Structures are given as C-alpha cells and as structure tokens.
Coordinates of N, CA and C in Angstrom, one line a residue:
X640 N -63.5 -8.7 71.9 CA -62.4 -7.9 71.3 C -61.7 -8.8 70.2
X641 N -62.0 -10.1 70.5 CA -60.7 -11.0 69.1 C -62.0 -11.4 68.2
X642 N -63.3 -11.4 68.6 CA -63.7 -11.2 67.4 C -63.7 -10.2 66.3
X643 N -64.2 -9.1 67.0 CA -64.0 -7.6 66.4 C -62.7 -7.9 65.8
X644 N -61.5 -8.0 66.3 CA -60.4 -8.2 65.2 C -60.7 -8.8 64.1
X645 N -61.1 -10.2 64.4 CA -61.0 -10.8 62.9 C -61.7 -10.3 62.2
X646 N -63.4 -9.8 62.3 CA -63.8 -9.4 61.4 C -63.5 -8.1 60.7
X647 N -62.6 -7.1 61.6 CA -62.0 -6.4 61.0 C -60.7 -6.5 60.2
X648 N -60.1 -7.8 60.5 CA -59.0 -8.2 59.2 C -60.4 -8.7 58.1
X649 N -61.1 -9.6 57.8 CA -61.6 -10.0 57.1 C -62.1 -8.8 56.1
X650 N -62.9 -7.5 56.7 CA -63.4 -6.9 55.9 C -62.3 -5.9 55.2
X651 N -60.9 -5.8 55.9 CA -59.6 -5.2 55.4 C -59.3 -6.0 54.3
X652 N -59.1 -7.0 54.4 CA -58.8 -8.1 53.8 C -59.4 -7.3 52.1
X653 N -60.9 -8.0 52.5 CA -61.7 -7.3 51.1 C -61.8 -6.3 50.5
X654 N -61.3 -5.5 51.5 CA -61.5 -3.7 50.1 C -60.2 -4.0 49.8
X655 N -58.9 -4.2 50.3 CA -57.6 -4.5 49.7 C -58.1 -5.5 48.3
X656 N -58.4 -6.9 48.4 CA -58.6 -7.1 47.2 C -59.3 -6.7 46.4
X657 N -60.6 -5.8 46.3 CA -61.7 -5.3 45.7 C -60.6 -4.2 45.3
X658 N -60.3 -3.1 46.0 CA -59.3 -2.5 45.1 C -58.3 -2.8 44.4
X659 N -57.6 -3.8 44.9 CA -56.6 -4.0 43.6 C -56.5 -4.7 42.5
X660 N -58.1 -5.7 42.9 CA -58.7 -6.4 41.6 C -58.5 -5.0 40.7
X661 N -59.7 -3.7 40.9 CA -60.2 -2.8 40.5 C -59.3 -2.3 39.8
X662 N -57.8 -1.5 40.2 CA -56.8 -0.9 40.2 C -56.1 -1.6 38.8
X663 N -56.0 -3.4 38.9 CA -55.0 -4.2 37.7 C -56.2 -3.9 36.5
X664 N -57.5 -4.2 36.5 CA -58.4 -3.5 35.6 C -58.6 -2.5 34.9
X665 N -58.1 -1.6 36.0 CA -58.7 -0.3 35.2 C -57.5 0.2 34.9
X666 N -55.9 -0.2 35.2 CA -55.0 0.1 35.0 C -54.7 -0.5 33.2
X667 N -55.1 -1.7 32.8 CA -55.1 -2.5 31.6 C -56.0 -2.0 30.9
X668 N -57.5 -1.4 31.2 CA -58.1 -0.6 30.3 C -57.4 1.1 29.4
X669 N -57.1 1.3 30.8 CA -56.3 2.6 30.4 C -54.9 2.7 29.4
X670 N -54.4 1.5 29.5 CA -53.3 1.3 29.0 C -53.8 1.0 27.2
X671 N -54.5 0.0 27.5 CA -55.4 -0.4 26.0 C -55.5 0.8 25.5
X672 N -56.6 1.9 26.1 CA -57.2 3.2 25.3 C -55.9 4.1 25.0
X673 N -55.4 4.1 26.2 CA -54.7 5.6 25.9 C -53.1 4.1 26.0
X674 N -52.9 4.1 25.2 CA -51.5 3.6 24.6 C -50.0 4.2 25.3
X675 N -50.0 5.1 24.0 CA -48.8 5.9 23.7 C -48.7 7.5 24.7
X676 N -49.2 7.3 25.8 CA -49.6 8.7 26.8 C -48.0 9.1 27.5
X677 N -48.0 10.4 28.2 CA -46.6 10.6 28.4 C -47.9 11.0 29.7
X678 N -47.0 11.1 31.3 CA -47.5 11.5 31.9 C -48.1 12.7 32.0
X679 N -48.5 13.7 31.6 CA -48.6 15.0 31.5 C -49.9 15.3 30.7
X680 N -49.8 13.9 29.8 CA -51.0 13.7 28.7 C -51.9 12.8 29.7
X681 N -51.4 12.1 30.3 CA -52.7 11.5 31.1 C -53.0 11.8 32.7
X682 N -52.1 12.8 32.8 CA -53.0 14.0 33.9 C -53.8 14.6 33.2
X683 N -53.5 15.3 32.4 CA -54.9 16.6 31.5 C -56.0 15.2 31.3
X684 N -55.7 13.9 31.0 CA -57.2 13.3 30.8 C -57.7 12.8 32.3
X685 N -57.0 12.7 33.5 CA -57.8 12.4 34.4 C -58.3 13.6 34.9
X686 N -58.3 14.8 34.6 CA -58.2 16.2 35.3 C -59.5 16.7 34.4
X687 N -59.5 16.3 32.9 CA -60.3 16.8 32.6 C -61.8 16.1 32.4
X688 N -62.8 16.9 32.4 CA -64.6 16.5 32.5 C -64.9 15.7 31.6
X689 N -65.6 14.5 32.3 CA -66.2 13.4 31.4 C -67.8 14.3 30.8
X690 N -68.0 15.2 30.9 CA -69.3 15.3 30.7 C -69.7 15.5 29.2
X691 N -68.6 15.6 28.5 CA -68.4 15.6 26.7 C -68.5 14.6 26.2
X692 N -68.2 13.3 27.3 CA -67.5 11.9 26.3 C -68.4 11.3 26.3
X693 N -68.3 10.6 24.8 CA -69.5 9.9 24.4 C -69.6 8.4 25.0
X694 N -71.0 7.9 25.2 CA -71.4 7.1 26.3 C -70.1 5.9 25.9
X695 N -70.4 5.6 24.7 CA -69.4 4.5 24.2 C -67.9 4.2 24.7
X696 N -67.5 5.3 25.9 CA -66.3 5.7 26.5 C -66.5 4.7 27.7
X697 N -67.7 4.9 28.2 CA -68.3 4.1 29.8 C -68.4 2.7 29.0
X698 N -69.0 2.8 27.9 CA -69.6 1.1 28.0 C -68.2 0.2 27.6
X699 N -67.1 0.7 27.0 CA -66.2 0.5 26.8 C -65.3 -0.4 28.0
X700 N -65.2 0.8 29.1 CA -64.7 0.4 30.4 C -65.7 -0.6 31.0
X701 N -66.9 -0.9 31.1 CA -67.7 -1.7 32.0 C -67.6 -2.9 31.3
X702 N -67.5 -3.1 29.6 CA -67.3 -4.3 29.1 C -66.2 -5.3 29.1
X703 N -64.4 -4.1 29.4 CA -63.6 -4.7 29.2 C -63.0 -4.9 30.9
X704 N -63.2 -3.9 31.8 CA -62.4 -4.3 33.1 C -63.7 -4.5 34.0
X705 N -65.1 -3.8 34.1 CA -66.0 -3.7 34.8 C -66.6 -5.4 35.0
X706 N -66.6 -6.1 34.1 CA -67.2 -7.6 33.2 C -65.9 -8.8 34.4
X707 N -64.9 -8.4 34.2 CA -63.7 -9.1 34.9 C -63.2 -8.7 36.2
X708 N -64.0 -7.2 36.7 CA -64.0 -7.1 38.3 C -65.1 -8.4 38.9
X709 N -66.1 -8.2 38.1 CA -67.1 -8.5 39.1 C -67.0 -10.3 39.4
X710 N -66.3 -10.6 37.7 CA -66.1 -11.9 37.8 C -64.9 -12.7 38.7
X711 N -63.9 -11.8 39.1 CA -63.0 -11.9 39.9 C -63.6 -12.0 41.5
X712 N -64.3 -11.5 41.9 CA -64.9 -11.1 43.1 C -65.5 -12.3 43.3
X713 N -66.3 -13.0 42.5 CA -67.6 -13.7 42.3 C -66.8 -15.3 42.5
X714 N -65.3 -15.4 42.0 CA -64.5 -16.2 41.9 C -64.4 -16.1 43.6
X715 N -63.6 -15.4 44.1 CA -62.7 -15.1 45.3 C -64.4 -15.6 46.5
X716 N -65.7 -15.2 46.0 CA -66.6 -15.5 47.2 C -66.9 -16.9 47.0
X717 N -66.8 -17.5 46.0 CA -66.9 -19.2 45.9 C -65.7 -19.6 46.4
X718 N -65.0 -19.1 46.2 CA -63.8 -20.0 46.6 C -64.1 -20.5 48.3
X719 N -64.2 -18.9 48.6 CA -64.7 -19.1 50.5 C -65.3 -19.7 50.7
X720 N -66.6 -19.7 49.8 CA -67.8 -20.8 50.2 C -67.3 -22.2 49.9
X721 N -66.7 -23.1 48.9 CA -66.1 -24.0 48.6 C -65.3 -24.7 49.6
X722 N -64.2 -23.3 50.5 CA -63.0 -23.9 50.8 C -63.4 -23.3 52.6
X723 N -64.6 -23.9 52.9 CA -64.9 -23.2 54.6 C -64.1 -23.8 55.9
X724 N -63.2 -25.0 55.3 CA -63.0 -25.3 56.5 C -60.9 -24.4 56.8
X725 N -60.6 -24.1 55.4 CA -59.4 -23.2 55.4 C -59.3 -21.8 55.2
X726 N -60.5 -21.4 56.0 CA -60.7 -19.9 55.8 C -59.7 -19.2 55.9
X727 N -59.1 -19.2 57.1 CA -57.8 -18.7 57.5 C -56.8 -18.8 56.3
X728 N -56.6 -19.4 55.7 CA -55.8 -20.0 54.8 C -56.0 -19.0 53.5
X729 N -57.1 -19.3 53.1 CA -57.7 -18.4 51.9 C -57.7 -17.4 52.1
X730 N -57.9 -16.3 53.6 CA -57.7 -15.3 53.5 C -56.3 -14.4 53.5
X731 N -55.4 -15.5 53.8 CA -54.0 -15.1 53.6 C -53.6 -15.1 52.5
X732 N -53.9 -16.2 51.6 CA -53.7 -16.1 50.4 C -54.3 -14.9 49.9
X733 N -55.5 -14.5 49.9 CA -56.1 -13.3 49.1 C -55.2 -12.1 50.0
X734 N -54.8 -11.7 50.4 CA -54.4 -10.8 50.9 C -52.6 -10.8 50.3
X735 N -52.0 -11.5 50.1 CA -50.6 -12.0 49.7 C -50.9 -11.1 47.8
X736 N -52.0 -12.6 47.3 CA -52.3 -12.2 46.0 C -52.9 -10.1 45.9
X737 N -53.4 -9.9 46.7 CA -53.9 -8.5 46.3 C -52.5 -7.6 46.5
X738 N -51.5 -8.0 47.0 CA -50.6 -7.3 47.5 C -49.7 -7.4 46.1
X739 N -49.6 -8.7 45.7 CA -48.4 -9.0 44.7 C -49.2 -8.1 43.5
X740 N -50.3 -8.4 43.1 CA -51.5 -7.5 41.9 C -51.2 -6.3 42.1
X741 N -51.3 -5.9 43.5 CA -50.8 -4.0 43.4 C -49.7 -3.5 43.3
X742 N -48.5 -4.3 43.1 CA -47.0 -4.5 43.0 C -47.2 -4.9 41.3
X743 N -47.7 -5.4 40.9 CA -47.7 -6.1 39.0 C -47.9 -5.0 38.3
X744 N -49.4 -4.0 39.2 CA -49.9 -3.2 38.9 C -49.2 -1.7 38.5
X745 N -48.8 -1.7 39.8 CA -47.5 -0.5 39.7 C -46.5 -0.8 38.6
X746 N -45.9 -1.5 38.5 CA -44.5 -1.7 37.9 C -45.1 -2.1 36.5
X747 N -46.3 -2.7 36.0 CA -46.6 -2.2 34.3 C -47.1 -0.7 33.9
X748 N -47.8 -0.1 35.2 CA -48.1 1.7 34.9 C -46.9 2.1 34.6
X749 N -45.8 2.0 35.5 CA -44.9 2.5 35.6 C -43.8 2.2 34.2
X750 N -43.9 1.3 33.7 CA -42.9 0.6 32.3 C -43.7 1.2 30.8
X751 N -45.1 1.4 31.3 CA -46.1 1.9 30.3 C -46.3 3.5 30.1
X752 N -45.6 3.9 31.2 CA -46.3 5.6 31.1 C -44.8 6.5 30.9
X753 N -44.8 7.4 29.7 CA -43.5 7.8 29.4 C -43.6 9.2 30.6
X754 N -42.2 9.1 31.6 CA -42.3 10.1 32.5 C -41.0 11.0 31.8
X755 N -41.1 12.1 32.0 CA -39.8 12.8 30.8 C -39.5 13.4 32.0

C-alpha cells in the first residue's frame, strides 16, 4: 500500500507539472496572438471551429509554446536522472514550482484579459 502511494504522488506529481508547464505556454502564446481580447472576444475564439484556420495558426503554437513544453519536461526528467539520490526532494520542489506557475499563470490571464 505505501508503495502504491508514492507512485501515485509521483505520477500526480507529473500531470500537475505537465499541465501547468502546458497551461504558462499556451497561456503566453495566446496572449502574444490575441493581444488586445476582452473576454467575450476570446470565448467566441475558443468556442469557435478551428476547421477554417490556416495551418500556419498550429505551426505557430507548436513553434512558440509546443518547442518550450517539451523542452521543459526534458529539463525536469534530467534533473531526476542527475539528482537520484534527492528524489524526494526534487519532487517537492516540482510540485511547489508547478503550483506557484499555475498561480503566475492565473494572475497574468487575469491582468491581460479585459473583463467588463
């Protein structure tokens, strides 16, 4: 049973950071494209169908946040490999840092997006 725990904080651990890596990404791409958006304007663009938008819309996102998820990730699994004897250690840290990123995250959407 206390294994099953840990590896179930461990893999918690990682979609928490995998998402919020994801989330400060795609939150900074969005903000780049769509600038000057009032909330209402960037409901109608999450609501409405990508099936019109030209490819140059995706390659856009995969160059600027897609290029810096993976490299973030790729960071965070060397580190573990590097730092094996402080696992414990490192995984509290990543778990602190994914927490404070989805807190940075929030509060630049939130200073960036005009709510009327």
């Amino acid at each position: 049973m206390k294994k099953f725990l840990k590896i179930f904080a461990k893999v918690l651990i990682w979609i928490l950071l995998v998402f919020s890596v994801f989330m400060f990404f795609s939150i900074m791409w969005m903000l780049r494209i769509w600038a000057d958006l009032s909330i209402e304007e960037l409901i109608f663009h999450l609501k409405a169908p990508l099936s019109g938008a030209d490819y140059h819309f995706y390659l856009s996102y995969l160059r600027r946040s897609g290029s810096f998820i993976v490299l973030s990730i790729i960071v965070c699994i060397v580190l573990i490999r590097l730092l094996k004897q402080h696992k414990r250690l490192v995984y509290f840290g990543y778990a602190f840092a994914s927490l404070v990123l989805l807190i940075i995250t929030f509060i630049m959407f939130d200073k960036s997006i005009k709510i009327t």
